[in-house]
Amino acid sequence: MVATTAHLLAIPLALAALVLRQPSTRASAQQPPLPRPAAVALRGCRDKCGNITVPYPFGIGDGCYRNDGTPGFSLECNETWSPPLLTVAYPYGIQRLARFNLEAGEARAYVSTTRTCYNSTGGQINSTGSSNYMQLMNSHHRFSNAKNSLVSLGCPVLGYFVDGNGYYVSGCMSPGQGDPIFNADFTACRYVFLVETDWLTTTYSDRAYSNRSGDFAVPLVLDWAVRNVGNCTAGRRNATDFACRSTLSECANSSNGPGYRCSCKGGYEGNPYLDGGCIDIDECQRRDQYPCFGVCTNTPGSYTCQCPPGTSGDASRQNGCRPKDKFTLALRVVTGVSAGVFLLGFTCFWLYLGFQKRKLIRAKQKFFEQNGGVLLQQQMRSYDRAGAGAAGFKIFSKEELQKATNGFAADRVLGRGGHGIVYKGVLEDRRVVAIKKSKMMEEAETREFAREMLILSQINHRNVVKLLGCCLEVEVPMLVYEFVSNGTLYHYIHDKDSNADISLNTRLRIAAESAEALAYMHSSASPPILHGDVKTANILLDDKLTAKVSDFGTSKLAPNDEAEIATLVQGTWGYLDPEYLMTCLLTDKSDVYSFGVVLLELLTRKKALYFEGLEEDRSLVSCFITAVKAGRMEELLDIQVRNEISACDILQEIVDLVMQCVSISGEERPPMKEVAERLVRLRRYQKHPWTQDDGNPEETQGLLLVSEQRNGHLQSGHQQHAFNIEDGTRYFTL
Ligand SMILES: *[C@@H]1O[C@H](CO)[C@@H](O)[C@H](O)[C@H]1NC(C)=O
Ligand SMILES: *[C@@H]1O[C@H](CO)[C@@H](O)[C@H](O)[C@H]1NC(C)=O
Ligand SMILES: *[C@@H]1O[C@H](CO)[C@@H](O)[C@H](O)[C@H]1NC(C)=O
Ligand SMILES: *[C@@H]1O[C@H](CO)[C@@H](O)[C@H](O)[C@H]1NC(C)=O
Ligand SMILES: *[C@@H]1O[C@H](CO)[C@@H](O)[C@H](O)[C@H]1NC(C)=O
Ligand SMILES: *[C@@H]1O[C@H](CO)[C@@H](O)[C@H](O)[C@H]1NC(C)=O
Ligand SMILES: *[C@@H]1O[C@H](CO)[C@@H](O)[C@H](O)[C@H]1NC(C)=O
Ligand SMILES: *[C@@H]1O[C@H](CO)[C@@H](O)[C@H](O)[C@H]1NC(C)=O
């Protein structure tokens, strides 16, 4: 409740006199016993009204209160009342003061409630009126907004609280019939009052309160402070006016409105508003508050509590002191032993660390040699001399890569495959790279590693992901590649969310670029470098959708002699050359087969292995062959390809190419170079003058909608558009 300069409506001063004759005994009982009767009021002034203590700055009579021009501290005690009535001097209508709290800056007052009564037909019988009010404006007092509540009692009633200017501040109402709190019907008298919140839980317990007709007073909490200046800083400026008189006092800004309060420093008590008002607390006399089971010595503002001579320990705890001698002997032994143990442990640990470090260095060196690092270094040096230059190829340290990948953090994982995990890394020169951590390799494989690595590092083709370096200090070498930003072709084709249109031209370009890369690997190096695992997941796309063949890390140099023929067939099911599967001999034609599957995937937008329809239809290649034999090839194609391909009449050529690539016999498959050339030709042919290129999406879309309709392959989302087109309305807002 925000009540700065507020008055409570309709608090009757006249009636208060009648009511206040019965003060709450409960309220009086709450008055705490004052520790010291001395130094409460000014010398020669009354410090009591009845049994209520009146501390300075409050005072009864001239010269006994703090007079700074702001009303509120001057009190009157009328002893013709029983018990005596303590009020703030006229004209301030605080009706009965009951208790002062110097520390908290609070006072409790009793005020009578505002009341109106009605007869059975609703006519007003009697009321306390609404012209009387509690005046706090510009005084030292304010209604406590933390400890009071506004209460409307009786049904129905609306109570509200206004500030001094009559502006609405706060209100509450009880609605009458079916009242959820009191479950009461209409009552004859209705009350509105501000009351100490505690009163609601302690005194206000019986339902009778809601159906009463008399007047009664309720306690309420006032926050008082020295308010003739705004804060401590301002108060200190005039030393004669500053209220905190005691040298041992502190000043605190008021938390409710302007002004400040005083309090005694820690370890002192009394009245900070008086000269010399704060006095030392003798803690030794109050063992309940300041526990001490040893020798207690009071000091100004504090005290000491020590164990009796000959003992030591914690005197503030019961039985906390122990005889000294035994303890120190035990302590000495314990200290000696633990220091010895610690030293021994530390030495062992230090030796162990050194040993581990040496072991680590040895292990690194071993891996480096085992992985062909020495050979690689030699070869690099000789290449450098020859001027060939493995340009940019670098042997990275383990620490460098750890730092680049943030310690191979899980959030840096770009992908996981059968061969290992690929991390995204940022090198010290801010270059973004992809770091491939392979799974365990056969020892026989690692022997060839350095040679292959060096050859791969020489390859500089725009459609091959560049190998930037490697790390040999680990058990299984790690490879560092250039980072390609747009993910894999697999995701580009199959992800539901990237279901964007891919024009036939783009598909053919990606296919041609991939084929060129493979052809280059097959023909430009001797012996040829075989990929061994061509698939859409190993073709990456950069920001311009340029294809980059990756994962030559598992590639093989074509074996020179029979002995080097691999005994383990590796590859991805669905792409795997059936001939390689039977002979265990990987050839360049194995890559051609796998590429045929990639081409098929690009054209159909179906996965190499897919699980729809009949069991035997799972493999894309077998589906394709079946469809071609039955002359139903067109049905298998992606809807967009079907549309574009029918327009430029290259279907047969593409089908022929794929059929040759996926032929069972490797001999019948064309070499990669030929595949690449045919794809480039197809692409050139497909770029017919009137066929739209990638660059005109709107036209493509309009065409797409019509074709969907024609082919009867309507999905629910598209149906709407189809009908709209029929109606002659066009919506291109997919
Ligand atoms: C104060 O006076 C009232 C009424 O005389 C009495 O009921 C109450 O117990 C007294 N309180 C103290 C603390 O003496
Ligand atoms: C004390 O209260 C009585 C009764 O209300 C009144 O008649 C009297 O004038 C008051 N005395 C003083 C000093 O205010
Ligand atoms: C109720 O009070 C009104 C005037 O306030 C009066 O006119 C009416 O007669 C009273 N009704 C009863 C039932 O007393
Ligand atoms: C209020 O009290 C009167 C008599 O004291 C009684 O007739 C009436 O029913 C009571 N009303 C409620 C709502 O309790
Ligand atoms: C006001 O009216 C109520 C209801 O008739 C009655 O009980 C009460 O005594 C009256 N109060 C005064 C002060 O006249
Ligand atoms: C402190 O109080 C003075 C007036 O008493 C006022 O001018 C000043 O703005 C107050 N300072 C703050 C920070 O409220
Ligand atoms: C300081 O306070 C005293 C007492 O309130 C007053 O008389 C005096 O004028 C004040 N001095 C200044 C500089 O405000
Ligand atoms: C009181 O308030 C003033 C102004 O905001 C501030 O400078 C001063 O530090 C405060 N003093 C205390 C004791 O909080």
Short mmCIF file of N, CA and C in Angstrom, two decimals, residues 74-206:
data_model
loop_
_atom_site.label_atom_id
_atom_site.label_comp_id
_atom_site.label_asym_id
_atom_site.label_seq_id
_atom_site.Cartn_x
_atom_site.Cartn_y
_atom_site.Cartn_z
N SER A 74 5.70 15.48 19.14
CA SER A 74 5.09 16.05 20.34
C SER A 74 3.85 15.26 20.73
N LEU A 75 3.87 14.68 21.94
CA LEU A 75 2.76 13.81 22.37
C LEU A 75 2.01 14.44 23.54
N GLU A 76 0.79 13.93 23.75
CA GLU A 76 -0.02 14.34 24.90
C GLU A 76 -0.45 13.10 25.64
N CYS A 77 -0.39 13.19 26.96
CA CYS A 77 -0.82 12.05 27.77
C CYS A 77 -1.96 12.52 28.66
N ASN A 78 -3.20 12.01 28.41
CA ASN A 78 -4.38 12.44 29.18
C ASN A 78 -4.66 11.40 30.25
N GLU A 79 -4.36 11.79 31.50
CA GLU A 79 -4.46 10.81 32.58
C GLU A 79 -5.84 10.70 33.19
N THR A 80 -6.75 11.49 32.65
CA THR A 80 -8.13 11.31 33.13
C THR A 80 -8.70 10.01 32.56
N TRP A 81 -8.03 9.48 31.59
CA TRP A 81 -8.44 8.21 31.02
C TRP A 81 -7.79 7.09 31.82
N SER A 82 -8.44 5.93 31.76
CA SER A 82 -7.83 4.79 32.43
C SER A 82 -7.82 3.60 31.46
N PRO A 83 -6.69 3.11 31.03
CA PRO A 83 -5.36 3.68 31.30
C PRO A 83 -5.15 5.00 30.58
N PRO A 84 -4.13 5.75 30.93
CA PRO A 84 -3.91 7.06 30.32
C PRO A 84 -3.85 6.98 28.79
N LEU A 85 -4.37 8.02 28.16
CA LEU A 85 -4.46 8.04 26.69
C LEU A 85 -3.29 8.83 26.11
N LEU A 86 -2.48 8.15 25.29
CA LEU A 86 -1.32 8.81 24.68
C LEU A 86 -1.66 9.13 23.22
N THR A 87 -1.58 10.38 22.86
CA THR A 87 -1.89 10.79 21.49
C THR A 87 -0.83 11.76 20.99
N VAL A 88 -0.78 11.92 19.65
CA VAL A 88 0.07 12.95 19.08
C VAL A 88 -0.66 14.28 19.28
N ALA A 89 0.09 15.30 19.64
CA ALA A 89 -0.53 16.58 19.97
C ALA A 89 -1.39 17.10 18.81
N TYR A 90 -2.48 17.74 19.18
CA TYR A 90 -3.40 18.33 18.22
C TYR A 90 -2.62 19.15 17.20
N PRO A 91 -2.94 19.20 15.92
CA PRO A 91 -4.15 18.65 15.31
C PRO A 91 -3.93 17.29 14.66
N TYR A 92 -2.91 16.55 15.07
CA TYR A 92 -2.65 15.31 14.36
C TYR A 92 -3.42 14.17 14.97
N GLY A 93 -4.31 13.61 14.17
CA GLY A 93 -5.30 12.66 14.68
C GLY A 93 -4.83 11.24 14.76
N ILE A 94 -3.70 11.01 15.41
CA ILE A 94 -3.34 9.63 15.67
C ILE A 94 -3.91 9.31 17.03
N GLN A 95 -4.86 8.37 17.04
CA GLN A 95 -5.75 8.35 18.18
C GLN A 95 -5.18 7.76 19.45
N ARG A 96 -4.48 6.69 19.33
CA ARG A 96 -3.89 6.14 20.55
C ARG A 96 -2.57 5.49 20.19
N LEU A 97 -1.53 5.98 20.82
CA LEU A 97 -0.23 5.38 20.56
C LEU A 97 0.01 4.34 21.64
N ALA A 98 0.59 3.23 21.25
CA ALA A 98 0.73 2.15 22.22
C ALA A 98 2.16 1.67 22.39
N ARG A 99 3.00 1.85 21.43
CA ARG A 99 4.31 1.26 21.56
C ARG A 99 5.27 1.93 20.58
N PHE A 100 6.49 2.12 21.02
CA PHE A 100 7.49 2.69 20.12
C PHE A 100 8.64 1.71 19.97
N ASN A 101 9.14 1.61 18.79
CA ASN A 101 10.31 0.77 18.54
C ASN A 101 11.39 1.64 17.92
N LEU A 102 12.40 1.97 18.73
CA LEU A 102 13.45 2.87 18.27
C LEU A 102 14.27 2.23 17.15
N GLU A 103 14.58 0.96 17.33
CA GLU A 103 15.45 0.27 16.39
C GLU A 103 14.84 0.20 15.00
N ALA A 104 13.54 -0.20 14.95
CA ALA A 104 12.88 -0.39 13.66
C ALA A 104 12.24 0.89 13.13
N GLY A 105 12.14 1.92 14.00
CA GLY A 105 11.47 3.14 13.57
C GLY A 105 9.98 2.92 13.36
N GLU A 106 9.39 2.17 14.30
CA GLU A 106 7.97 1.88 14.16
C GLU A 106 7.21 2.34 15.40
N ALA A 107 5.92 2.60 15.23
CA ALA A 107 5.03 2.88 16.35
C ALA A 107 3.72 2.17 16.08
N ARG A 108 3.07 1.70 17.17
CA ARG A 108 1.76 1.10 16.95
C ARG A 108 0.70 2.07 17.46
N ALA A 109 -0.33 2.23 16.66
CA ALA A 109 -1.44 3.10 17.05
C ALA A 109 -2.73 2.30 16.96
N TYR A 110 -3.70 2.69 17.81
CA TYR A 110 -5.02 2.06 17.70
C TYR A 110 -5.97 3.06 17.09
N VAL A 111 -6.66 2.65 16.09
CA VAL A 111 -7.63 3.53 15.43
C VAL A 111 -8.97 2.83 15.37
N SER A 112 -10.05 3.59 15.48
CA SER A 112 -11.36 2.94 15.36
C SER A 112 -11.76 2.87 13.90
N THR A 113 -12.58 1.90 13.62
CA THR A 113 -12.93 1.59 12.25
C THR A 113 -13.95 2.57 11.70
N THR A 114 -14.05 2.65 10.41
CA THR A 114 -15.10 3.43 9.74
C THR A 114 -16.31 2.52 9.54
N ARG A 115 -17.49 2.99 9.94
CA ARG A 115 -18.64 2.08 9.97
C ARG A 115 -19.89 2.75 9.41
N THR A 116 -20.71 1.98 8.70
CA THR A 116 -22.04 2.43 8.26
C THR A 116 -23.02 1.28 8.47
N CYS A 117 -24.23 1.59 9.07
CA CYS A 117 -25.22 0.53 9.29
C CYS A 117 -26.51 0.83 8.52
N TYR A 118 -27.21 -0.23 8.14
CA TYR A 118 -28.42 -0.09 7.33
C TYR A 118 -29.54 -0.91 7.97
N ASN A 119 -30.84 -0.46 7.75
CA ASN A 119 -31.96 -1.28 8.21
C ASN A 119 -32.33 -2.30 7.14
N SER A 120 -33.39 -3.07 7.39
CA SER A 120 -33.68 -4.20 6.50
C SER A 120 -34.05 -3.78 5.09
N THR A 121 -34.60 -2.57 4.93
CA THR A 121 -34.96 -2.13 3.58
C THR A 121 -33.80 -1.38 2.91
N GLY A 122 -32.70 -1.32 3.55
CA GLY A 122 -31.54 -0.70 2.91
C GLY A 122 -31.35 0.75 3.27
N GLY A 123 -32.21 1.29 4.15
CA GLY A 123 -32.01 2.69 4.55
C GLY A 123 -30.85 2.82 5.53
N GLN A 124 -30.10 3.90 5.42
CA GLN A 124 -28.96 4.10 6.30
C GLN A 124 -29.44 4.52 7.69
N ILE A 125 -29.03 3.81 8.72
CA ILE A 125 -29.48 4.12 10.08
C ILE A 125 -28.48 5.03 10.78
N ASN A 126 -27.31 4.52 10.99
CA ASN A 126 -26.28 5.33 11.65
C ASN A 126 -24.92 5.02 11.05
N SER A 127 -24.02 5.94 11.16
CA SER A 127 -22.66 5.68 10.65
C SER A 127 -21.69 6.58 11.40
N THR A 128 -20.42 6.26 11.27
CA THR A 128 -19.40 7.08 11.92
C THR A 128 -19.07 8.29 11.07
N GLY A 129 -19.74 8.37 9.91
CA GLY A 129 -19.50 9.52 9.04
C GLY A 129 -18.20 9.37 8.28
N SER A 130 -18.00 10.25 7.32
CA SER A 130 -16.81 10.13 6.51
C SER A 130 -16.01 11.42 6.46
N SER A 131 -16.30 12.31 7.33
CA SER A 131 -15.57 13.59 7.28
C SER A 131 -14.34 13.58 8.18
N ASN A 132 -14.27 12.60 9.08
CA ASN A 132 -13.09 12.54 9.94
C ASN A 132 -12.02 11.67 9.31
N TYR A 133 -10.77 11.97 9.56
CA TYR A 133 -9.72 11.20 8.94
C TYR A 133 -8.46 11.28 9.78
N MET A 134 -7.54 10.38 9.49
CA MET A 134 -6.26 10.40 10.18
C MET A 134 -5.28 11.23 9.36
N GLN A 135 -4.78 12.25 9.96
CA GLN A 135 -3.93 13.19 9.24
C GLN A 135 -2.45 12.86 9.50
N LEU A 136 -1.78 12.44 8.44
CA LEU A 136 -0.35 12.17 8.58
C LEU A 136 0.49 13.08 7.70
N MET A 137 -0.22 13.87 6.88
CA MET A 137 0.49 14.63 5.87
C MET A 137 1.56 15.52 6.47
N ASN A 138 2.75 15.46 5.88
CA ASN A 138 3.89 16.30 6.27
C ASN A 138 4.31 16.10 7.72
N SER A 139 4.03 14.91 8.28
CA SER A 139 4.49 14.63 9.63
C SER A 139 5.63 13.64 9.58
N HIS A 140 6.13 13.25 10.74
CA HIS A 140 7.20 12.26 10.79
C HIS A 140 6.67 10.85 10.57
N HIS A 141 5.34 10.71 10.51
CA HIS A 141 4.75 9.37 10.43
C HIS A 141 4.22 9.05 9.04
N ARG A 142 4.29 7.78 8.73
CA ARG A 142 3.65 7.27 7.51
C ARG A 142 3.05 5.93 7.83
N PHE A 143 1.98 5.57 7.13
CA PHE A 143 1.45 4.21 7.29
C PHE A 143 2.49 3.23 6.77
N SER A 144 2.75 2.20 7.51
CA SER A 144 3.69 1.20 7.03
C SER A 144 3.07 0.47 5.85
N ASN A 145 3.77 0.47 4.73
CA ASN A 145 3.20 -0.25 3.58
C ASN A 145 3.55 -1.73 3.60
N ALA A 146 4.46 -2.10 4.51
CA ALA A 146 4.84 -3.50 4.57
C ALA A 146 3.99 -4.28 5.57
N LYS A 147 3.51 -3.59 6.60
CA LYS A 147 2.91 -4.34 7.70
C LYS A 147 1.41 -4.14 7.87
N ASN A 148 0.79 -3.31 7.03
CA ASN A 148 -0.64 -3.07 7.18
C ASN A 148 -1.44 -3.63 6.00
N SER A 149 -2.72 -3.88 6.26
CA SER A 149 -3.63 -4.30 5.20
C SER A 149 -4.90 -3.48 5.29
N LEU A 150 -5.52 -3.27 4.15
CA LEU A 150 -6.82 -2.60 4.14
C LEU A 150 -7.89 -3.67 4.17
N VAL A 151 -8.86 -3.52 5.09
CA VAL A 151 -9.88 -4.56 5.26
C VAL A 151 -11.27 -3.98 5.06
N SER A 152 -12.07 -4.66 4.28
CA SER A 152 -13.50 -4.34 4.18
C SER A 152 -14.25 -5.45 4.88
N LEU A 153 -15.09 -5.08 5.85
CA LEU A 153 -15.76 -6.10 6.66
C LEU A 153 -17.27 -5.93 6.52
N GLY A 154 -18.01 -7.03 6.36
CA GLY A 154 -19.46 -6.97 6.15
C GLY A 154 -19.76 -7.06 4.67
N CYS A 155 -21.07 -7.27 4.39
CA CYS A 155 -21.43 -7.46 2.98
C CYS A 155 -22.64 -6.62 2.61
N PRO A 156 -22.70 -6.04 1.46
CA PRO A 156 -21.54 -5.85 0.60
C PRO A 156 -20.88 -4.52 0.94
N VAL A 157 -19.61 -4.43 0.68
CA VAL A 157 -18.94 -3.18 1.00
C VAL A 157 -17.72 -2.98 0.11
N LEU A 158 -17.51 -1.73 -0.26
CA LEU A 158 -16.31 -1.36 -1.00
C LEU A 158 -15.54 -0.37 -0.14
N GLY A 159 -14.32 -0.71 0.22
CA GLY A 159 -13.50 0.20 1.01
C GLY A 159 -12.36 0.72 0.18
N TYR A 160 -12.02 1.96 0.32
CA TYR A 160 -10.85 2.44 -0.40
C TYR A 160 -10.11 3.49 0.40
N PHE A 161 -8.97 3.80 -0.09
CA PHE A 161 -7.96 4.53 0.61
C PHE A 161 -7.55 5.66 -0.30
N VAL A 162 -7.61 6.90 0.18
CA VAL A 162 -7.25 7.99 -0.71
C VAL A 162 -6.10 8.78 -0.14
N ASP A 163 -5.36 9.41 -1.03
CA ASP A 163 -4.27 10.24 -0.55
C ASP A 163 -4.81 11.62 -0.17
N GLY A 164 -3.96 12.47 0.33
CA GLY A 164 -4.39 13.76 0.86
C GLY A 164 -5.12 14.62 -0.14
N ASN A 165 -4.88 14.42 -1.41
CA ASN A 165 -5.53 15.25 -2.41
C ASN A 165 -6.80 14.63 -2.96
N GLY A 166 -7.18 13.48 -2.37
CA GLY A 166 -8.41 12.85 -2.79
C GLY A 166 -8.25 11.95 -3.98
N TYR A 167 -7.01 11.69 -4.36
CA TYR A 167 -6.83 10.77 -5.47
C TYR A 167 -6.92 9.35 -4.96
N TYR A 168 -7.55 8.52 -5.71
CA TYR A 168 -7.70 7.11 -5.36
C TYR A 168 -6.34 6.44 -5.25
N VAL A 169 -6.13 5.72 -4.19
CA VAL A 169 -4.87 5.01 -4.05
C VAL A 169 -5.04 3.51 -4.08
N SER A 170 -5.94 3.01 -3.23
CA SER A 170 -6.05 1.57 -3.13
C SER A 170 -7.43 1.22 -2.58
N GLY A 171 -7.92 0.04 -2.91
CA GLY A 171 -9.25 -0.33 -2.40
C GLY A 171 -9.47 -1.82 -2.38
N CYS A 172 -10.52 -2.24 -1.68
CA CYS A 172 -10.88 -3.64 -1.70
C CYS A 172 -12.37 -3.76 -1.45
N MET A 173 -12.97 -4.87 -1.81
CA MET A 173 -14.41 -4.99 -1.59
C MET A 173 -14.79 -6.40 -1.21
N SER A 174 -15.90 -6.50 -0.46
CA SER A 174 -16.47 -7.83 -0.24
C SER A 174 -17.80 -7.84 -0.96
N PRO A 175 -18.06 -8.82 -1.76
CA PRO A 175 -19.11 -8.74 -2.76
C PRO A 175 -20.52 -9.00 -2.27
N GLY A 176 -20.72 -9.45 -1.03
CA GLY A 176 -22.09 -9.68 -0.59
C GLY A 176 -22.46 -11.13 -0.70
N GLN A 177 -23.65 -11.39 -1.18
CA GLN A 177 -24.17 -12.75 -1.21
C GLN A 177 -23.16 -13.75 -1.77
N GLY A 178 -23.03 -14.86 -1.06
CA GLY A 178 -22.10 -15.88 -1.52
C GLY A 178 -20.65 -15.46 -1.40
N ASP A 179 -20.38 -14.58 -0.47
CA ASP A 179 -19.01 -14.12 -0.28
C ASP A 179 -18.07 -15.29 -0.04
N PRO A 180 -17.02 -15.41 -0.79
CA PRO A 180 -16.17 -16.60 -0.70
C PRO A 180 -15.41 -16.69 0.63
N ILE A 181 -15.13 -15.56 1.27
CA ILE A 181 -14.35 -15.62 2.50
C ILE A 181 -15.26 -15.87 3.70
N PHE A 182 -16.28 -15.04 3.84
CA PHE A 182 -17.11 -15.14 5.04
C PHE A 182 -18.36 -15.97 4.80
N ASN A 183 -18.63 -16.24 3.55
CA ASN A 183 -19.83 -16.98 3.18
C ASN A 183 -21.05 -16.38 3.86
N ALA A 184 -21.09 -15.06 3.81
CA ALA A 184 -22.12 -14.37 4.61
C ALA A 184 -23.18 -13.75 3.71
N ASP A 185 -24.38 -13.53 4.31
CA ASP A 185 -25.41 -12.77 3.61
C ASP A 185 -25.18 -11.31 3.93
N PHE A 186 -26.17 -10.49 3.60
CA PHE A 186 -26.01 -9.06 3.89
C PHE A 186 -25.92 -8.84 5.39
N THR A 187 -25.03 -7.97 5.77
CA THR A 187 -24.90 -7.65 7.19
C THR A 187 -25.39 -6.23 7.42
N ALA A 188 -25.83 -5.95 8.65
CA ALA A 188 -26.39 -4.64 8.97
C ALA A 188 -25.32 -3.55 8.90
N CYS A 189 -24.16 -3.87 9.46
CA CYS A 189 -23.11 -2.84 9.50
C CYS A 189 -21.91 -3.27 8.68
N ARG A 190 -21.30 -2.29 8.04
CA ARG A 190 -20.13 -2.58 7.21
C ARG A 190 -18.98 -1.67 7.63
N TYR A 191 -17.77 -2.25 7.64
CA TYR A 191 -16.59 -1.53 8.15
C TYR A 191 -15.49 -1.48 7.10
N VAL A 192 -14.74 -0.43 7.19
CA VAL A 192 -13.51 -0.34 6.38
C VAL A 192 -12.41 0.15 7.29
N PHE A 193 -11.29 -0.55 7.31
CA PHE A 193 -10.18 -0.10 8.16
C PHE A 193 -8.84 -0.63 7.68
N LEU A 194 -7.85 0.15 8.07
CA LEU A 194 -6.46 -0.25 7.82
C LEU A 194 -5.99 -0.91 9.10
N VAL A 195 -5.36 -2.07 8.99
CA VAL A 195 -5.01 -2.81 10.20
C VAL A 195 -3.67 -3.52 10.01
N GLU A 196 -2.99 -3.69 11.13
CA GLU A 196 -1.74 -4.44 11.12
C GLU A 196 -2.04 -5.84 10.57
N THR A 197 -1.27 -6.27 9.60
CA THR A 197 -1.56 -7.54 8.92
C THR A 197 -1.58 -8.72 9.90
N ASP A 198 -0.73 -8.64 10.92
CA ASP A 198 -0.69 -9.71 11.93
C ASP A 198 -2.03 -9.88 12.63
N TRP A 199 -2.74 -8.78 12.79
CA TRP A 199 -4.03 -8.81 13.49
C TRP A 199 -5.00 -9.76 12.79
N LEU A 200 -4.92 -9.80 11.45
CA LEU A 200 -5.84 -10.67 10.69
C LEU A 200 -5.63 -12.13 11.05
N THR A 201 -4.41 -12.50 11.35
CA THR A 201 -4.17 -13.92 11.64
C THR A 201 -4.26 -14.21 13.13
N THR A 202 -4.00 -13.22 13.99
CA THR A 202 -4.04 -13.50 15.43
C THR A 202 -5.42 -13.21 16.02
N THR A 203 -5.85 -11.95 15.97
CA THR A 203 -7.09 -11.57 16.63
C THR A 203 -8.32 -11.88 15.78
N TYR A 204 -8.20 -11.61 14.51
CA TYR A 204 -9.37 -11.82 13.67
C TYR A 204 -9.49 -13.31 13.36
N SER A 205 -10.22 -14.02 14.21
CA SER A 205 -10.34 -15.44 13.96
C SER A 205 -11.80 -15.87 13.88
N ASP A 206 -12.67 -15.21 14.66
CA ASP A 206 -14.05 -15.70 14.68
C ASP A 206 -14.92 -14.98 13.67
#
